[in-house]
Coordinates of C-alpha atoms in Angstrom, one line a residue:
Chain D
X26 CA 93.9 228.5 113.1
X27 CA 96.2 225.9 111.5
X28 CA 98.2 226.1 108.3
X29 CA 98.5 223.2 106.0
X30 CA 100.2 222.8 102.6
X31 CA 98.1 220.8 100.2
X32 CA 99.9 217.9 98.6
X33 CA 97.1 217.0 96.1
X34 CA 98.9 218.7 93.2
X35 CA 102.1 220.6 92.4
X36 CA 100.4 224.0 93.1
X37 CA 100.8 223.2 96.8
X38 CA 98.2 225.7 98.1
X39 CA 99.0 227.0 101.6
X40 CA 95.6 226.4 103.2
X41 CA 94.2 227.8 106.5
X42 CA 92.1 225.4 108.5
X43 CA 89.7 225.8 111.3
X44 CA 89.7 222.6 113.4
X45 CA 87.3 221.7 116.2
X46 CA 87.5 218.5 118.2
X47 CA 89.8 216.9 115.7
X48 CA 87.5 217.7 112.8
X49 CA 88.1 220.3 110.0
X50 CA 85.2 222.7 110.0
X51 CA 86.5 225.2 107.4
X52 CA 89.2 225.4 104.8
X53 CA 90.4 228.6 103.2
X54 CA 93.1 229.5 100.5
X55 CA 92.6 226.3 98.5
X56 CA 92.3 226.8 94.8
X57 CA 90.2 223.7 94.2
X58 CA 87.9 221.2 96.0
X59 CA 90.8 218.6 96.2
X60 CA 92.2 220.8 98.9
X61 CA 89.2 220.5 101.3
X62 CA 89.1 216.8 100.8
X63 CA 92.8 216.5 101.5
X64 CA 92.6 218.8 104.5
X65 CA 89.8 216.8 106.2
X66 CA 91.7 213.5 105.5
X67 CA 95.0 214.8 106.6
X68 CA 93.7 216.0 110.0
X69 CA 91.4 213.0 110.7
X70 CA 93.4 210.1 109.2
X71 CA 96.4 211.0 107.0
X72 CA 97.1 208.8 104.0
X73 CA 99.8 208.6 101.4
X74 CA 100.2 206.9 98.0
X75 CA 103.3 204.7 98.0
X76 CA 105.5 204.6 95.0
X77 CA 108.5 202.2 95.0
X78 CA 110.0 199.3 93.0
X79 CA 109.8 195.5 93.1
X80 CA 112.4 193.0 91.9
X81 CA 111.8 191.1 88.7
X82 CA 113.5 188.2 86.8
X83 CA 112.8 190.0 83.5
X84 CA 114.8 192.2 81.1
X85 CA 114.0 195.3 83.3
X86 CA 115.4 194.4 86.8
X87 CA 113.1 196.6 88.9
X88 CA 109.4 197.3 88.2
X89 CA 108.1 200.7 89.3
X90 CA 104.8 200.3 91.3
X91 CA 102.3 202.4 93.1
X92 CA 99.4 201.6 95.4
X93 CA 96.0 202.0 93.8
X94 CA 94.9 204.3 96.6
X95 CA 96.5 206.0 99.5
X96 CA 97.5 203.9 102.5
X97 CA 97.2 205.0 106.2
X98 CA 100.3 207.1 106.9
X99 CA 101.1 205.3 110.2
X100 CA 101.3 202.0 108.3
X101 CA 103.6 203.3 105.5
X102 CA 106.6 201.1 106.6
X103 CA 104.4 198.0 107.1
X104 CA 103.2 198.4 103.5
X105 CA 106.7 198.9 102.2
X106 CA 107.9 195.8 104.0
X107 CA 105.0 193.8 102.5
X108 CA 105.7 195.2 99.0
X109 CA 109.4 194.3 99.2
X110 CA 108.5 190.6 99.5
X111 CA 106.9 190.6 96.0
X112 CA 108.9 189.3 93.1
X113 CA 107.8 189.5 89.4
X114 CA 108.6 186.6 87.1
X115 CA 106.0 187.0 84.3
X116 CA 105.8 189.8 81.8
X117 CA 103.6 192.7 83.0
X118 CA 101.6 195.6 81.3
X119 CA 101.5 199.1 82.7
X120 CA 98.3 199.3 84.8
X121 CA 98.2 195.5 85.7
X122 CA 97.3 194.7 89.3
X123 CA 100.3 192.7 90.6
X124 CA 99.0 192.3 94.2
X125 CA 95.6 192.7 95.8
X126 CA 94.4 193.8 99.2
X127 CA 97.8 194.6 100.6
X128 CA 98.0 193.8 104.3
X129 CA 94.3 192.8 104.0
X130 CA 93.2 196.4 103.2
X131 CA 90.2 196.4 100.8
X132 CA 90.8 198.6 97.8
X133 CA 94.6 198.9 98.3
X134 CA 96.2 197.0 95.4
X135 CA 99.6 197.3 93.8
X136 CA 99.8 198.6 90.2
X137 CA 102.6 198.1 87.7
X138 CA 103.9 201.4 86.3
X139 CA 105.4 200.2 83.1
X140 CA 105.2 197.4 80.6
X141 CA 107.9 194.7 80.6
X142 CA 107.5 192.4 77.7
X143 CA 110.4 189.9 78.3
Chain B
X1 CA 124.1 209.1 53.2
X2 CA 120.5 208.3 53.8
X3 CA 118.1 211.3 53.5
X4 CA 115.3 211.6 56.1
X5 CA 112.6 214.3 56.5
X6 CA 112.8 214.7 60.3
X7 CA 115.4 213.3 62.7
X8 CA 114.8 213.7 66.4
X9 CA 117.6 213.1 68.8
X10 CA 116.4 211.8 72.1
X11 CA 113.3 209.7 73.0
X12 CA 112.5 211.3 76.4
X13 CA 109.3 213.3 76.9
X14 CA 110.5 216.1 74.6
X15 CA 111.5 213.8 71.7
X16 CA 108.3 211.7 71.9
X17 CA 106.0 214.7 72.0
X18 CA 108.0 216.4 69.1
X19 CA 107.5 213.3 67.0
X20 CA 103.7 213.4 67.5
X21 CA 103.7 217.1 66.8
X22 CA 105.6 216.6 63.5
X23 CA 103.4 213.7 62.5
X24 CA 100.2 215.8 63.1
X25 CA 101.6 218.6 61.0
X26 CA 102.0 216.2 58.1
X27 CA 105.5 214.9 58.3
X28 CA 105.6 211.5 56.6
X29 CA 109.2 210.4 57.5
X30 CA 110.2 210.7 61.1
X31 CA 113.1 209.0 62.8
X32 CA 113.8 209.1 66.6
X33 CA 117.3 208.3 67.7
X34 CA 117.7 207.1 71.3
X35 CA 120.8 205.9 73.1
X36 CA 118.9 203.8 75.7
X37 CA 117.0 200.6 74.9
X38 CA 113.8 202.1 76.4
X39 CA 111.7 205.1 75.6
X40 CA 110.8 207.8 78.1
X41 CA 114.3 209.0 79.1
X42 CA 114.7 210.2 82.6
X43 CA 111.0 209.7 83.4
X44 CA 111.7 206.0 83.8
X45 CA 113.8 206.7 87.0
X46 CA 111.3 209.2 88.4
X47 CA 109.1 206.6 90.0
X48 CA 107.2 209.0 92.2
X49 CA 103.8 210.4 91.3
X50 CA 102.7 214.0 90.4
X51 CA 103.2 213.8 86.6
X52 CA 100.4 214.4 84.1
X53 CA 97.9 216.5 86.1
X54 CA 97.7 219.0 83.3
X55 CA 98.3 216.8 80.3
X56 CA 96.2 213.8 81.2
X57 CA 94.1 215.3 84.1
X58 CA 95.2 212.5 86.4
X59 CA 98.2 211.9 88.6
X60 CA 100.7 209.5 87.1
X61 CA 104.2 208.3 88.0
X62 CA 107.1 209.1 85.7
X63 CA 107.2 205.6 84.1
X64 CA 103.4 205.7 83.6
X65 CA 103.7 209.1 81.9
X66 CA 106.5 207.7 79.7
X67 CA 104.5 204.6 78.8
X68 CA 101.6 206.7 77.6
X69 CA 103.8 208.6 75.2
X70 CA 105.8 205.5 74.1
X71 CA 102.4 203.8 73.3
X72 CA 101.2 206.9 71.4
X73 CA 104.4 207.1 69.3
X74 CA 104.4 203.4 68.6
X75 CA 100.7 203.4 67.5
X76 CA 101.5 206.4 65.3
X77 CA 103.9 204.2 63.5
X78 CA 106.9 206.5 64.1
X79 CA 110.3 204.8 63.5
X80 CA 112.7 204.5 66.5
X81 CA 116.3 203.6 66.4
X82 CA 117.2 202.6 69.9
X83 CA 120.7 201.9 71.4
X84 CA 121.8 204.5 68.9
X85 CA 124.1 207.3 70.0
X86 CA 124.3 210.6 68.1
X87 CA 128.0 211.5 68.0
X88 CA 128.0 214.5 65.8
X89 CA 125.7 216.8 63.8
X90 CA 126.7 219.4 61.3
X91 CA 125.3 222.7 60.1
X92 CA 124.3 220.9 56.9
X93 CA 122.0 218.8 59.0
X94 CA 124.0 215.6 58.8
X95 CA 123.9 213.2 61.7
X96 CA 126.5 210.7 62.6
X97 CA 125.4 207.9 64.9
X98 CA 126.9 204.8 66.5
X99 CA 124.7 201.7 67.1
X100 CA 125.7 198.2 67.9
X101 CA 127.8 196.9 65.0
X102 CA 127.1 199.9 62.8
X103 CA 128.0 203.5 62.1
X104 CA 125.0 205.4 60.7
X105 CA 125.1 208.5 58.6
X106 CA 122.0 210.5 57.9
X107 CA 121.0 213.8 56.3
X108 CA 117.7 215.4 57.5
X109 CA 115.6 218.2 56.2
X110 CA 115.0 219.2 59.9
X111 CA 116.7 218.0 63.1
X112 CA 115.0 218.3 66.4
X113 CA 117.3 218.2 69.4
X114 CA 115.6 216.7 72.5
X115 CA 118.7 215.7 74.5
X116 CA 117.5 216.9 77.9
X117 CA 119.8 218.2 80.6
X118 CA 122.5 217.0 83.0
X119 CA 123.1 217.6 86.6
X120 CA 125.3 220.2 88.1
X121 CA 128.0 218.4 90.1
X122 CA 129.8 218.9 93.4
X123 CA 132.8 220.3 91.4
X124 CA 130.6 223.3 90.3
X125 CA 130.0 224.5 93.8
X126 CA 132.9 225.3 96.1
X127 CA 133.2 222.7 98.9
X128 CA 136.5 221.9 100.6
X129 CA 137.7 218.4 101.2
X130 CA 139.0 215.4 99.3
X131 CA 137.1 213.3 96.8
X132 CA 135.9 210.4 98.8
X133 CA 133.4 207.9 97.5
X134 CA 129.8 208.4 98.6
X135 CA 129.2 211.8 96.9
X136 CA 126.5 211.5 94.2
X137 CA 124.5 213.9 92.1
X138 CA 120.9 213.3 93.3
X139 CA 119.7 212.1 89.9
X140 CA 122.5 209.6 89.6
X141 CA 121.5 208.3 93.1
X142 CA 117.9 208.1 91.8
X143 CA 119.1 205.9 88.9
X144 CA 121.1 203.7 91.2
X145 CA 118.2 203.0 93.5
X146 CA 115.3 202.9 91.0
X147 CA 116.8 201.3 88.0
X148 CA 119.8 199.3 89.3
X149 CA 118.5 198.5 92.8
X150 CA 121.7 199.7 94.6
X151 CA 121.5 201.5 97.9
X152 CA 124.1 204.3 98.0
X153 CA 124.9 204.2 101.7
X154 CA 123.5 204.2 105.2
X155 CA 123.3 207.8 106.4
X156 CA 122.9 210.7 103.9
X157 CA 123.0 214.5 103.9
X158 CA 121.5 216.3 100.9
X159 CA 123.0 219.5 99.5
X160 CA 120.3 221.6 97.8
X161 CA 116.6 221.5 98.3
X162 CA 115.5 221.3 94.7
X163 CA 112.7 218.8 93.9
X164 CA 115.1 215.9 93.0
X165 CA 116.9 216.2 96.3
X166 CA 113.6 216.3 98.2
X167 CA 112.2 213.3 96.3
X168 CA 115.4 211.4 97.0
X169 CA 115.2 212.1 100.7
X170 CA 111.9 210.2 100.9
X171 CA 113.1 207.5 98.5
X172 CA 116.2 206.8 100.6
X173 CA 114.0 206.6 103.8
X174 CA 111.8 204.1 102.0
X175 CA 114.9 202.0 101.3
X176 CA 115.9 201.9 104.9
X177 CA 118.5 204.7 104.9
X178 CA 118.7 207.5 107.3
X179 CA 118.5 211.1 105.9
X180 CA 120.2 213.4 108.5
X181 CA 119.5 216.8 106.9
X182 CA 118.9 218.8 103.8
X183 CA 121.2 221.9 103.5
X184 CA 120.0 224.9 101.4
X185 CA 122.1 228.0 100.9
X186 CA 119.1 230.1 99.9
X187 CA 116.7 231.5 102.5
X188 CA 113.9 229.6 100.7
X189 CA 113.7 226.2 99.1
X190 CA 113.5 226.0 95.3
X191 CA 111.4 222.8 95.6
X192 CA 107.7 222.5 95.5
X193 CA 106.0 223.1 98.9
X194 CA 104.2 219.8 98.7
X195 CA 107.5 218.0 98.4
X196 CA 108.8 219.7 101.5
X197 CA 105.7 218.5 103.2
X198 CA 105.5 214.9 102.0
X199 CA 109.2 214.2 101.6
X200 CA 110.8 216.0 104.5
X201 CA 108.2 216.9 107.1
X202 CA 106.5 213.5 107.0
X203 CA 109.8 211.9 108.1
X204 CA 111.0 214.8 110.4
X205 CA 114.0 215.4 108.2
X206 CA 115.5 218.9 109.1
X207 CA 115.8 221.5 106.4
X208 CA 118.6 224.0 107.1
X209 CA 117.8 227.2 105.1
X210 CA 120.6 229.8 104.7
X211 CA 123.2 227.1 105.5
X212 CA 125.9 225.6 103.4
X213 CA 128.2 222.6 103.5
X214 CA 131.7 224.0 103.9
X215 CA 133.6 220.7 103.9
X216 CA 133.1 217.1 103.1
X217 CA 135.3 215.0 105.4
X218 CA 136.9 211.6 104.7
X219 CA 139.5 210.5 102.3
X220 CA 138.3 207.0 101.1
X221 CA 134.6 207.3 102.1
X222 CA 132.6 210.3 103.3
X223 CA 132.8 210.5 107.1
X224 CA 130.9 213.7 107.9
X225 CA 130.2 217.2 106.6
X226 CA 130.7 220.5 108.2
X227 CA 127.8 222.9 107.9
X228 CA 127.5 226.6 108.8
X229 CA 125.1 229.5 108.6
X230 CA 125.4 232.1 105.8
X231 CA 124.4 235.8 105.6
X232 CA 122.4 237.5 102.8
X233 CA 125.5 237.6 100.6
X234 CA 126.1 233.8 101.3
X235 CA 129.2 234.6 103.4
X236 CA 129.8 232.2 106.3
X237 CA 128.8 233.5 109.7
X238 CA 131.5 233.0 112.3
X239 CA 131.0 230.4 115.1
X240 CA 127.9 228.8 113.5
X241 CA 129.7 225.7 112.2
X242 CA 128.6 222.2 113.2
X243 CA 129.3 218.7 111.9
X244 CA 126.9 216.0 110.7
X245 CA 128.1 212.4 110.6
X246 CA 127.1 210.6 107.3
X247 CA 128.6 208.3 104.7
X248 CA 126.7 209.6 101.7
X249 CA 126.2 213.1 100.3
X250 CA 123.7 213.8 97.6
X251 CA 124.2 217.0 95.5
X252 CA 121.0 218.5 94.1
X253 CA 122.1 221.9 92.9
X254 CA 120.4 222.3 89.6
X255 CA 120.4 221.2 86.0
X256 CA 122.2 222.4 82.8
X257 CA 120.8 222.0 79.2
X258 CA 122.8 219.4 77.3
X259 CA 123.9 221.1 74.1
X260 CA 127.3 219.7 73.1
X261 CA 126.0 218.4 69.7
X262 CA 124.7 221.8 68.7
X263 CA 127.7 223.7 70.0
X264 CA 130.1 221.4 68.0
X265 CA 127.9 222.1 64.9
X266 CA 128.5 225.8 65.4
X267 CA 125.1 226.7 66.9
X268 CA 125.1 229.7 69.3
X269 CA 124.8 228.8 73.0
X270 CA 123.9 231.3 75.8
X271 CA 126.8 231.0 78.1
X272 CA 124.8 231.9 81.2
X273 CA 122.1 229.3 80.9
X274 CA 123.7 226.9 78.3
X275 CA 120.4 227.1 76.3
X276 CA 120.6 227.5 72.5
X277 CA 120.1 231.1 71.2
X278 CA 116.7 230.9 69.4
X279 CA 115.6 233.9 67.3
X280 CA 112.6 232.0 66.0
X281 CA 110.5 229.8 68.2
X282 CA 112.4 226.5 69.0
X283 CA 114.7 227.1 66.1
X284 CA 118.4 227.4 66.9
X285 CA 120.8 229.7 65.2
X286 CA 121.3 227.0 62.6
X287 CA 118.4 227.1 60.2
X288 CA 116.4 223.8 60.3
X289 CA 117.9 222.6 63.6
X290 CA 115.2 222.8 66.3
X291 CA 115.5 222.3 70.0
X292 CA 112.9 221.4 72.7
X293 CA 112.4 220.2 76.2
X294 CA 115.1 220.5 78.9
X295 CA 117.9 221.0 76.3
X296 CA 116.1 224.2 75.3
X297 CA 115.4 225.4 78.8
X298 CA 115.1 223.5 82.1
X299 CA 111.4 222.9 83.0
X300 CA 109.7 222.2 86.3
X301 CA 106.9 220.1 84.9
X302 CA 107.0 217.4 82.2
X303 CA 103.4 218.4 81.2
X304 CA 104.8 221.7 79.8
X305 CA 107.7 219.8 78.1
X306 CA 105.1 217.8 76.2
X307 CA 103.0 220.8 75.3
X308 CA 106.0 222.9 74.0
X309 CA 107.8 220.0 72.3
X310 CA 104.7 219.0 70.4
X311 CA 104.6 222.6 69.1
X312 CA 108.3 222.5 68.2
X313 CA 107.8 219.2 66.3
X314 CA 105.0 220.9 64.3
X315 CA 107.2 223.8 63.4
X316 CA 110.0 221.5 62.3
X317 CA 107.6 219.6 60.1
X318 CA 106.4 222.9 58.5
X319 CA 110.0 223.9 58.0
X320 CA 110.8 220.6 56.3
X321 CA 108.0 220.9 53.8
X322 CA 108.7 224.6 53.2
X323 CA 105.6 226.0 54.9
X324 CA 107.6 227.9 57.6
X325 CA 108.7 231.2 56.4

């Protein structure tokens, strides 16, 4: 029996997992289906969304960004290093894709968190 | 003195939601006063995600949540005076503001205070030592990193395990710093379980529960902290002291509602919580002066700030047009 705190939302359910051969076979104590999805992923191949900032030449010096989907946890710092190379010199809108396929990963893009007009 | 229907002080999540609430209850003339040049207040420096799950049914970062409200307020045609600092309000609902090149005097039918809160500082918790550089309230360090792009130091210890401290632990790791420990005097963390998991455990940062920092060493710059175990009454337990080398200390020991404007106007403030005394929902002891968001009480989730402040805005609009008995 394994305990796992769900990070899918602020409720932070303390789930109880049954794991066999590296696979989750049952999840208890989760209040919603996000918990079982998260539990399976966390045990088999943990992932995290990255939120950080990238430098700009605009009126707001740092643009908050996030990855469009979670990245493999063991590659977190590779992604951060890649993101830190990006510089923004044109106005952006919240939701704009400012980089695609980070480190060649299909479906992992970088999304602007706010609008910077000038 | 210019007369306005509703004047809102602060364009953070509370002020923006209050403006929408007032508008929806029929207020025609609303002005938001904001000292910064951007809308959204402290959300702009909270670049992590986890906001909006209740309000928007999706997980947003702080700036994304702020942007949604800023866009709604702008498309509702609500007037905003940015870079405007409210210096004084009176019990006659007058507002005195400073803005670049101008002193603005207004009189409102209803005022809504949405001034947020400020951080408790190192000086409010007893820690021995000098006052070296390198000691920051956690939210200030957050602003330094996320807004200014400054890295506060190389090796940090965090005092207090509230959510801001936990979030900052991960943030500093992302920026290449080392986080040596989080020290919590209580036997349990006040922070969300998921933040302990994803901000500390993910990076093997030790969390010392029932421990306190007894001394910050260093005269010019922080050199190390002394830590010891405490008993149930928070008294130091003998022979449990140890030192942690660091050049940065973040203090994350709670928030206090910001109510200097109301207090100076003669409004009643609860001395224990620093919240305004409200006998009617969201209405302070001065009739027609309302209060919402973190200056009313400190919230855990911005979603509830938006919900409650929207309601407060509606009540202020009803007061202004004489519907609120």
